[in-house]
PDB file of C-alpha atoms in Angstrom:
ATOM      1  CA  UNK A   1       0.975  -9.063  -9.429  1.00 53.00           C
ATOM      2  CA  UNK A   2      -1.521 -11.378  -7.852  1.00 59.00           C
ATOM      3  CA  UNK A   3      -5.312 -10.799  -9.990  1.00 83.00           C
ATOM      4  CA  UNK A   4      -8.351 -11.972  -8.896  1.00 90.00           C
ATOM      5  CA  UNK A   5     -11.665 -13.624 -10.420  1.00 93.00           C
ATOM      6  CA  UNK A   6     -15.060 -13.043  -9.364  1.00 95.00           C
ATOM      7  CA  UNK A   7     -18.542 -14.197 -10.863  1.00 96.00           C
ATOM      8  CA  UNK A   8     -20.135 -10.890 -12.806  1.00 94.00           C
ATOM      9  CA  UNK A   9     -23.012 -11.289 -11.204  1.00 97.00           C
ATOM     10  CA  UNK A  10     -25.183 -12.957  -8.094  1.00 97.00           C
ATOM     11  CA  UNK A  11     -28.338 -12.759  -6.835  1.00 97.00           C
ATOM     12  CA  UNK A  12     -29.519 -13.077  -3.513  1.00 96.00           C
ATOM     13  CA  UNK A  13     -32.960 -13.857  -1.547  1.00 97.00           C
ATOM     14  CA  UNK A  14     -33.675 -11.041   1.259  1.00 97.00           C
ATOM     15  CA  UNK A  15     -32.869 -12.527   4.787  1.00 97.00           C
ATOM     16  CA  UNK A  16     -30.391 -14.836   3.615  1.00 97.00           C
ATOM     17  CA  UNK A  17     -26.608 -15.401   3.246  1.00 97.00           C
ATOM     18  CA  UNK A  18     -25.337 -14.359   0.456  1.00 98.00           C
ATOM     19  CA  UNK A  19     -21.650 -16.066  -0.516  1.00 98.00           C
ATOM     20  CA  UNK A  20     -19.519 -14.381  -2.651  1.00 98.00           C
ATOM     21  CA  UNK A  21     -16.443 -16.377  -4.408  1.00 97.00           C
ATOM     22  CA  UNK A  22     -12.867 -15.056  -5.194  1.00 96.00           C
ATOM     23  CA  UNK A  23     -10.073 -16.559  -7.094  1.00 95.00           C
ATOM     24  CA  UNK A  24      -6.678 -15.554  -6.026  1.00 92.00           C
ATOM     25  CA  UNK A  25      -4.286 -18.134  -7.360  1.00 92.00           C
ATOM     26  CA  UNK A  26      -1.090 -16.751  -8.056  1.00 88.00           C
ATOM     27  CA  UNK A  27      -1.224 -15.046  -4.337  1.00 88.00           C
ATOM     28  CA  UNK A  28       1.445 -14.643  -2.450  1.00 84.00           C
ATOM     29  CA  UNK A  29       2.125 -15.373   1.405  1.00 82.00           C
ATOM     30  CA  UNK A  30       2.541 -11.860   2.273  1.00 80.00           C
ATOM     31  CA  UNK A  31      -0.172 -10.443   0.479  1.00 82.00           C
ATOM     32  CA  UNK A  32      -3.805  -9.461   2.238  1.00 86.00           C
ATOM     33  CA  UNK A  33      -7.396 -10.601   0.518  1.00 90.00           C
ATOM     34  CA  UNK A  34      -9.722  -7.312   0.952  1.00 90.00           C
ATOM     35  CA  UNK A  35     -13.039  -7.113   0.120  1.00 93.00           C
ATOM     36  CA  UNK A  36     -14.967  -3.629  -0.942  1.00 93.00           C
ATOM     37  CA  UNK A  37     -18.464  -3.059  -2.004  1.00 95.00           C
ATOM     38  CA  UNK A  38     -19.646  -0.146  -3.988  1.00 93.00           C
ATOM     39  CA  UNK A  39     -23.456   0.433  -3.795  1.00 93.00           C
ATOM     40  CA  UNK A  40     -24.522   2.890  -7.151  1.00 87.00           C
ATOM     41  CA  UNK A  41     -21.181   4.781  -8.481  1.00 82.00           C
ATOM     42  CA  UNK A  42     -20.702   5.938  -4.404  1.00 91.00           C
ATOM     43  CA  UNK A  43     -17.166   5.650  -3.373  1.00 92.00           C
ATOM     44  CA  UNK A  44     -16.325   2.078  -2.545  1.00 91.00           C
ATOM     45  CA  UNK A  45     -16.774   1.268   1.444  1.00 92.00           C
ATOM     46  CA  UNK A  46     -14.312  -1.065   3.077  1.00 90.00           C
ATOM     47  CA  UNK A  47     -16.103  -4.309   4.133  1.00 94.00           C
ATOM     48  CA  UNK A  48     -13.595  -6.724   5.285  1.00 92.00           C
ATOM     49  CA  UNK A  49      -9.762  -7.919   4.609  1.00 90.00           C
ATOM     50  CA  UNK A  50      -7.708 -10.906   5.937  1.00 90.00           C
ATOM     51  CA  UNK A  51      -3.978 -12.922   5.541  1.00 88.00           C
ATOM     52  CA  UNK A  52      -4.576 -16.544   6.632  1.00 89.00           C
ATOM     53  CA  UNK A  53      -7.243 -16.791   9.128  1.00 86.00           C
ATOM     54  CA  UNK A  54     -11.274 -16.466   8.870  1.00 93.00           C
ATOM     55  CA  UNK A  55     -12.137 -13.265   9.735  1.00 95.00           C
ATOM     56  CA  UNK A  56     -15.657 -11.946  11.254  1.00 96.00           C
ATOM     57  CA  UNK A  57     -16.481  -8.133  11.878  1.00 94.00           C
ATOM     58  CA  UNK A  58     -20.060  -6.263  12.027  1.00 94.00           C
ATOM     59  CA  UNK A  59     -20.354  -6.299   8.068  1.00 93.00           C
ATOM     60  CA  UNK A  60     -19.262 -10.010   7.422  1.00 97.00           C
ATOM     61  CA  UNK A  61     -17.247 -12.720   7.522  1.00 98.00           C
ATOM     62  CA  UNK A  62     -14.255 -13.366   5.366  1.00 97.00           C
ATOM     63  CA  UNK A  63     -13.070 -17.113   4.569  1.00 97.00           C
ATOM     64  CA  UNK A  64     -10.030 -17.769   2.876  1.00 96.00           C
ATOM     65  CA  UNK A  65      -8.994 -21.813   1.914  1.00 95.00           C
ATOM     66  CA  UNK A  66      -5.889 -22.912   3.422  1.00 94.00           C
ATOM     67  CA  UNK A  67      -4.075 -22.618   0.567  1.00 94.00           C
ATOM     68  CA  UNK A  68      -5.193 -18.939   0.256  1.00 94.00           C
ATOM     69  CA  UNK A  69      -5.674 -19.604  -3.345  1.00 94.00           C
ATOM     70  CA  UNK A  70      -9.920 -18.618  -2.955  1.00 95.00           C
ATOM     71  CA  UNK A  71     -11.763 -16.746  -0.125  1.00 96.00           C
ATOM     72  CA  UNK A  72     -15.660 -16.592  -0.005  1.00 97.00           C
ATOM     73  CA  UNK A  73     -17.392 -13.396   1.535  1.00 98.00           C
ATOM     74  CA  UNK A  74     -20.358 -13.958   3.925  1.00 98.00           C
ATOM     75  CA  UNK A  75     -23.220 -11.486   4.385  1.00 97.00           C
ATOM     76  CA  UNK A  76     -25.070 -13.581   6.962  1.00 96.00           C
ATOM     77  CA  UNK A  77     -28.410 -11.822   6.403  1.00 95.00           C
ATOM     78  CA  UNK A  78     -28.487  -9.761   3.468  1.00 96.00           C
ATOM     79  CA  UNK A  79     -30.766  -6.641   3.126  1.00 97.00           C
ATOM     80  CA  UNK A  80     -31.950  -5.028  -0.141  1.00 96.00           C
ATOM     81  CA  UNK A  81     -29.558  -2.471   1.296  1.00 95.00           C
ATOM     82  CA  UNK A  82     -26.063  -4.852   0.125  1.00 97.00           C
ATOM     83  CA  UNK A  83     -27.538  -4.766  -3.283  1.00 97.00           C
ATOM     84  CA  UNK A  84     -23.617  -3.449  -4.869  1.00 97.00           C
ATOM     85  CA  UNK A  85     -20.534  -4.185  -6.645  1.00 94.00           C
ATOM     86  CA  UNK A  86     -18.297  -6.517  -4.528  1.00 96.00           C
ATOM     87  CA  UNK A  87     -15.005  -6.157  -5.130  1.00 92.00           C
ATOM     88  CA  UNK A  88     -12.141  -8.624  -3.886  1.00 93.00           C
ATOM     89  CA  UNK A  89      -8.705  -7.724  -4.012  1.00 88.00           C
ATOM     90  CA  UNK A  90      -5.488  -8.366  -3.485  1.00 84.00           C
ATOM     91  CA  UNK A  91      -2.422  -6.146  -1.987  1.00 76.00           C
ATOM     92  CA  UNK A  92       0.331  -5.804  -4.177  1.00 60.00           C
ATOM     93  CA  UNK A  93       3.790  -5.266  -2.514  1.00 48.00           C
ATOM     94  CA  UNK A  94       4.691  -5.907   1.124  1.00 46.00           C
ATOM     95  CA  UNK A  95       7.289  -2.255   1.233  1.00 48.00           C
ATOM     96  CA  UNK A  96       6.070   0.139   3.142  1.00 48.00           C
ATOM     97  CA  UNK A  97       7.175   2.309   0.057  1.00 46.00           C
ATOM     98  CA  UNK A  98       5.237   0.394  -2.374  1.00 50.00           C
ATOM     99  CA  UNK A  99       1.307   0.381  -2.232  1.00 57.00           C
ATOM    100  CA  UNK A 100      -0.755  -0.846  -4.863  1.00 60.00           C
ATOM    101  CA  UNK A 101      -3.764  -1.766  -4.813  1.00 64.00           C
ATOM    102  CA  UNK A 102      -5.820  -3.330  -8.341  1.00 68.00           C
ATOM    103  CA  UNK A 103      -9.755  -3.377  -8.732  1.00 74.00           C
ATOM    104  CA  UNK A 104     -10.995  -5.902 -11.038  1.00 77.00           C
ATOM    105  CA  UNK A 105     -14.574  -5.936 -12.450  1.00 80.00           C
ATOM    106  CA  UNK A 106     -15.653  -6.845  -8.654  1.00 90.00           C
ATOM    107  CA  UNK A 107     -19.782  -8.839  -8.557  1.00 95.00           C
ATOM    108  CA  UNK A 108     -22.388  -7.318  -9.008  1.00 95.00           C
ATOM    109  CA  UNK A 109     -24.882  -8.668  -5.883  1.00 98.00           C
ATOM    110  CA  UNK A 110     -28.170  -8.300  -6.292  1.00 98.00           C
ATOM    111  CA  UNK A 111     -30.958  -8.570  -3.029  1.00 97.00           C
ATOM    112  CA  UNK A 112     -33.957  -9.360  -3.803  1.00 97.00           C
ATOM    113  CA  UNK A 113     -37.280  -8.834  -1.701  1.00 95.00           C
TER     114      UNK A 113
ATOM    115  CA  UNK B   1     -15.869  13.167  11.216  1.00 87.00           C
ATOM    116  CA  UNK B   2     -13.320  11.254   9.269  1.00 84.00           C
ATOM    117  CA  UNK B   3     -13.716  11.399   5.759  1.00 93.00           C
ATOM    118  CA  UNK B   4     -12.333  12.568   2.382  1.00 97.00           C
ATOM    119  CA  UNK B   5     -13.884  15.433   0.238  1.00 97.00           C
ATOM    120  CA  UNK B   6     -13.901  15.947  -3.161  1.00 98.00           C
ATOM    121  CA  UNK B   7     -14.307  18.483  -5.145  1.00 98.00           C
ATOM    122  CA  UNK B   8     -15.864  19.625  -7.465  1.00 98.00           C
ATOM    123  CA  UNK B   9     -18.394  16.659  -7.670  1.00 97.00           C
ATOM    124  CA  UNK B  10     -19.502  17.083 -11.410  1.00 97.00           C
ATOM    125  CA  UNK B  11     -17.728  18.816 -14.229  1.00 97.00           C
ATOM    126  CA  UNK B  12     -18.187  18.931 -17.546  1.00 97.00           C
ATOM    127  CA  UNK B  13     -15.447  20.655 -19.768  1.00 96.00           C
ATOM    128  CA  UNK B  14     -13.876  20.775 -23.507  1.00 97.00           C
ATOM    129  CA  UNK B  15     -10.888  19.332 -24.635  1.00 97.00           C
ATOM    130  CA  UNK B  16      -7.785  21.298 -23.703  1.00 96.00           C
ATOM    131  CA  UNK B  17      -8.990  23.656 -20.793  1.00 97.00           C
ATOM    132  CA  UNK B  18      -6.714  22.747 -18.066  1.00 97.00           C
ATOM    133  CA  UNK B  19      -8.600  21.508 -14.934  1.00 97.00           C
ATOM    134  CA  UNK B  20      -7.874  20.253 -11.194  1.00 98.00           C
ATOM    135  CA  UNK B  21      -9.882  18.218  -8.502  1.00 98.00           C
ATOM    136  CA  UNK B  22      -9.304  18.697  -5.692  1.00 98.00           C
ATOM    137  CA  UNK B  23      -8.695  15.993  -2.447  1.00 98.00           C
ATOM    138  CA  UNK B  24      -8.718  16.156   1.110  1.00 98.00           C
ATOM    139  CA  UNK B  25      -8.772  13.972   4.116  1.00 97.00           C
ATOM    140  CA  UNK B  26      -8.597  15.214   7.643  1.00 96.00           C
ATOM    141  CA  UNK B  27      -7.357  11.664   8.991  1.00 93.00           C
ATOM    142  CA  UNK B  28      -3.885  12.265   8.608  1.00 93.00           C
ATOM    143  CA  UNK B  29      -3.111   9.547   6.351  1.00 92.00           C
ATOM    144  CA  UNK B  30       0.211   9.202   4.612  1.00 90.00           C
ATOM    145  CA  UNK B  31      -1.056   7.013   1.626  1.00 90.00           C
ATOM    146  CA  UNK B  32      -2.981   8.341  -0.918  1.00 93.00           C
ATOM    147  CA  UNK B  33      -4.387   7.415  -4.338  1.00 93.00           C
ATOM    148  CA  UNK B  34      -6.556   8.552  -7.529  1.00 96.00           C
ATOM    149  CA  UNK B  35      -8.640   6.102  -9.577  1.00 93.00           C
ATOM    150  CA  UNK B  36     -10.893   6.030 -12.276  1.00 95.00           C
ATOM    151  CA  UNK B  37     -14.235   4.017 -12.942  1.00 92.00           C
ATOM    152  CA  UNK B  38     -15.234   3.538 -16.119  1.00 92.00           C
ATOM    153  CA  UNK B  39     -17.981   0.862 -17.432  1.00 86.00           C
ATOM    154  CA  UNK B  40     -16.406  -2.685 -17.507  1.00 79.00           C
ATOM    155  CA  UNK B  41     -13.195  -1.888 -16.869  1.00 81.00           C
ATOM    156  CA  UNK B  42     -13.588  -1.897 -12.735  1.00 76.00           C
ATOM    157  CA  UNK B  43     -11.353   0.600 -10.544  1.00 83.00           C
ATOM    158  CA  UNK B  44      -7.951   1.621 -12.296  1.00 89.00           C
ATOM    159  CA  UNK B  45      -5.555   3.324 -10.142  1.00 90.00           C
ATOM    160  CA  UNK B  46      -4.116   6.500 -12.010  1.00 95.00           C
ATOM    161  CA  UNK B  47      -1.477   8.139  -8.890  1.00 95.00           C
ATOM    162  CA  UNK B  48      -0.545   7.530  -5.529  1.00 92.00           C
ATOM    163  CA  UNK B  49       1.293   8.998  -3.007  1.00 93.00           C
ATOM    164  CA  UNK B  50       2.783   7.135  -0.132  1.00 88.00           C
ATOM    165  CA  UNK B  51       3.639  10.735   1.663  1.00 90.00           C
ATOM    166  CA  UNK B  52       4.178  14.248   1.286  1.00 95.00           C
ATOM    167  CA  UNK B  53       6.185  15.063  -1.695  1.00 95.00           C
ATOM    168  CA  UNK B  54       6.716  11.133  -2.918  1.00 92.00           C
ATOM    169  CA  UNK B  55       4.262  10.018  -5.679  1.00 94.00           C
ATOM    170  CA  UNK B  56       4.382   7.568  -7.992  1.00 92.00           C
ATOM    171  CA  UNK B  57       2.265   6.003 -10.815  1.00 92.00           C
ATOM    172  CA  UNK B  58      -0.170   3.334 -11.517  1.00 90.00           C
ATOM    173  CA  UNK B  59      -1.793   1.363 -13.768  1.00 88.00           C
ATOM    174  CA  UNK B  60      -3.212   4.835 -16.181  1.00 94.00           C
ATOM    175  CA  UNK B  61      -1.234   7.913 -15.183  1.00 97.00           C
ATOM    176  CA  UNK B  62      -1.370   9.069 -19.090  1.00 97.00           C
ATOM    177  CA  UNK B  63      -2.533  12.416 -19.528  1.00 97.00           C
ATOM    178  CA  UNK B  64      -2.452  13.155 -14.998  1.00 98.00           C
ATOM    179  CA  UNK B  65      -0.581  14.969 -13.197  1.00 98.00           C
ATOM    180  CA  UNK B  66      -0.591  14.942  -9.383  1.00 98.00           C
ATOM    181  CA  UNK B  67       1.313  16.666  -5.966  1.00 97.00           C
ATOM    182  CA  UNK B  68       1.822  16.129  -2.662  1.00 97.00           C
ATOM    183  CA  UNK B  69       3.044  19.334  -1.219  1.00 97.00           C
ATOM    184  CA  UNK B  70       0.392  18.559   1.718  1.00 97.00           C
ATOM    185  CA  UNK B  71      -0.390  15.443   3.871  1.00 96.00           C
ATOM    186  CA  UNK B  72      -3.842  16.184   3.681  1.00 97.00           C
ATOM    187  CA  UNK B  73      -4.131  17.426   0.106  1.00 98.00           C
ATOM    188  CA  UNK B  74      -3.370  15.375  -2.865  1.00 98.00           C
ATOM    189  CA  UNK B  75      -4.658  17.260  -6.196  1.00 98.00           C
ATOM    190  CA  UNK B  76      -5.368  15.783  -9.661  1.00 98.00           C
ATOM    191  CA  UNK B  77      -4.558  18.200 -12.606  1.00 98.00           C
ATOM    192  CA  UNK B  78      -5.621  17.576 -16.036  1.00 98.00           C
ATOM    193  CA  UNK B  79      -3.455  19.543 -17.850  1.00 96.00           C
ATOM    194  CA  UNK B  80      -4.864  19.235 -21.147  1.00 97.00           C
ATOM    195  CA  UNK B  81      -8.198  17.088 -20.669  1.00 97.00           C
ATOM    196  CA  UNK B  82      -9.502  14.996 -23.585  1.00 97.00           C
ATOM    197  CA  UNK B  83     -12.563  13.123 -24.298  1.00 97.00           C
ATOM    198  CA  UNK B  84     -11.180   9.980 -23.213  1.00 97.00           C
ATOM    199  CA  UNK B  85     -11.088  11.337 -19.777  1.00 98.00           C
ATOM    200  CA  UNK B  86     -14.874  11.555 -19.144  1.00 98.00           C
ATOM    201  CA  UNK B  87     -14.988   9.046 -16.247  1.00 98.00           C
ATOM    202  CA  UNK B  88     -15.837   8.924 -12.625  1.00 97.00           C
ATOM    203  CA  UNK B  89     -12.993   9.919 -10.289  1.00 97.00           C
ATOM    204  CA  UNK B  90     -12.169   8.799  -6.724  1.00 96.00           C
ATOM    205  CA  UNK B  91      -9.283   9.545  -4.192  1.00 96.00           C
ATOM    206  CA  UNK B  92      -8.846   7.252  -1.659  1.00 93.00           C
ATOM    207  CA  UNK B  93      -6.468   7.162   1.417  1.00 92.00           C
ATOM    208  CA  UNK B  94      -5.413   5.350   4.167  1.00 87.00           C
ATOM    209  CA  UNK B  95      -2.746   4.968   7.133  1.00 83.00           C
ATOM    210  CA  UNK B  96       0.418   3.613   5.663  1.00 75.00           C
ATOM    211  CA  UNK B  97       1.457   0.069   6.905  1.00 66.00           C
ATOM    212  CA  UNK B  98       1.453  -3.565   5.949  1.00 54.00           C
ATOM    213  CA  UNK B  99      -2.355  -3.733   6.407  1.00 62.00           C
ATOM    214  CA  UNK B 100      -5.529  -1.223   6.694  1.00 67.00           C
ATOM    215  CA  UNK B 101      -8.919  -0.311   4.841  1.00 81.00           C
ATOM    216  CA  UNK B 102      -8.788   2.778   1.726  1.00 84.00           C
ATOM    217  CA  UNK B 103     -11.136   5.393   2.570  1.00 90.00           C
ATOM    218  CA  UNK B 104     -12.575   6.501  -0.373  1.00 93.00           C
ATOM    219  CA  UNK B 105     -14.120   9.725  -1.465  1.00 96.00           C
ATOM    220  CA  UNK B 106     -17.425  10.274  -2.988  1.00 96.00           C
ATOM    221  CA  UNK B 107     -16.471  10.617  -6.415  1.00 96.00           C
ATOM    222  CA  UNK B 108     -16.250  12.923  -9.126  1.00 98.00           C
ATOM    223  CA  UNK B 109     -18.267  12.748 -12.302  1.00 97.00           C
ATOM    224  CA  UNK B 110     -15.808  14.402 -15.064  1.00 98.00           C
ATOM    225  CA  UNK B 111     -17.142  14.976 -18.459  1.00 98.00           C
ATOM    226  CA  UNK B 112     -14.671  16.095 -21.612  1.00 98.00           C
ATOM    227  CA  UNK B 113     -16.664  17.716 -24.752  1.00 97.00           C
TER     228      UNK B 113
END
């Protein structure tokens, strides 16, 4: 199963863009990069997820290296409102009878004023 | 509005007193899943189902039990609940395919005296 590595923590100046790294090595060419936040012990909220290309939606922007082995999450303007866990993941199994899906210790972003 | 309820939100019960939370999504999802949060160790996922009457485990199903007899129901019994159980809860689901964000739930906050 494909694992990912994240930086524990990050901090962030308020207004700016906050980047946040993922390690995905051992990924495999059918497998999806997602990206989930959880802000204080809420459930986690979908952000953003992608298979080869960037991808950009009303949250953020997703970039993933061409060989798919790291992505890097953009908030283009954070708020003291993205202050969360950020959680990066990887889809295990391409079956539609096989879903997995493995959390890791995710980054802890912090926004500050 | 589209969303998945939990309940209850907080428990707190003794070791051995059979329990069940409850899930529901009105989405009509075929996939979905229980985790558990607990400090450092990230999101584990405990069941999922991939549709009515088909469940499987994952990565802590020790001590679970779970059913499917609903598409929009997917409860998680503690049969015999011990201490090591205290830990937030979340049931997540989504539409089955090769790609597609979890919806999570907001979480329930079990406690085991």
């Amino acid at each position: 199963d494909a694992k990912t590595t994240q930086p524990p923590s990050m901090d962030c100046a308020e207004g700016r863009a906050a980047n946040l790294p993922c390690n995905h090595s051992t990924i495999s060419g059918n497998e999806y990069v997602y990206w989930y936040r959880q802000i204080h012990s809420q459930g986690p909220q979908y952000i953003i997820h992608g298979l080869k290309n960037n991808e950009t939606n009303e949250m953020a922007s997703l970039i993933i290296t061409e060989d798919r082995k790291s992505s890097t999450l953009i908030l283009p303007h954070a708020t003291l409102r993205d202050t969360a866990v950020y959680y990066c993941i990887v889809r295990v199994g391409v079956k539609t009878s096989y879903d997995k899906v493995i959390f890791g210790p995710g980054t802890s972003l912090s926004v500050i004023p | 509005e589209a969303q998945v309820t939990q309940n209850p939100r907080y428990l707190i019960t003794v070791t051995g007193k059979k329990l069940t939370v409850t899930c529901s999504q009105n989405m009509n999802h075929e996939y979905m899943s229980w985790y558990r949060q607990d400090p450092g160790l990230g999101l584990r996922q405990i069941y999922y189902s991939m549709n009515v009457e088909v469940t499987d485990k994952g990565d802590v199903p020790e001590g679970y039990k779970v059913s499917r007899k609903e598409k929009r129901n997917f409860p998680l019994i503690l049969e015999s609940p011990s201490p090591n159980q205290t830990s937030l809860y979340f049931c997540a689901s989504k539409r089955q395919g090769v790609s597609g964000e979890q919806f999570f739930g907001p979480g329930t906050r079990l406690t085991v005296l």
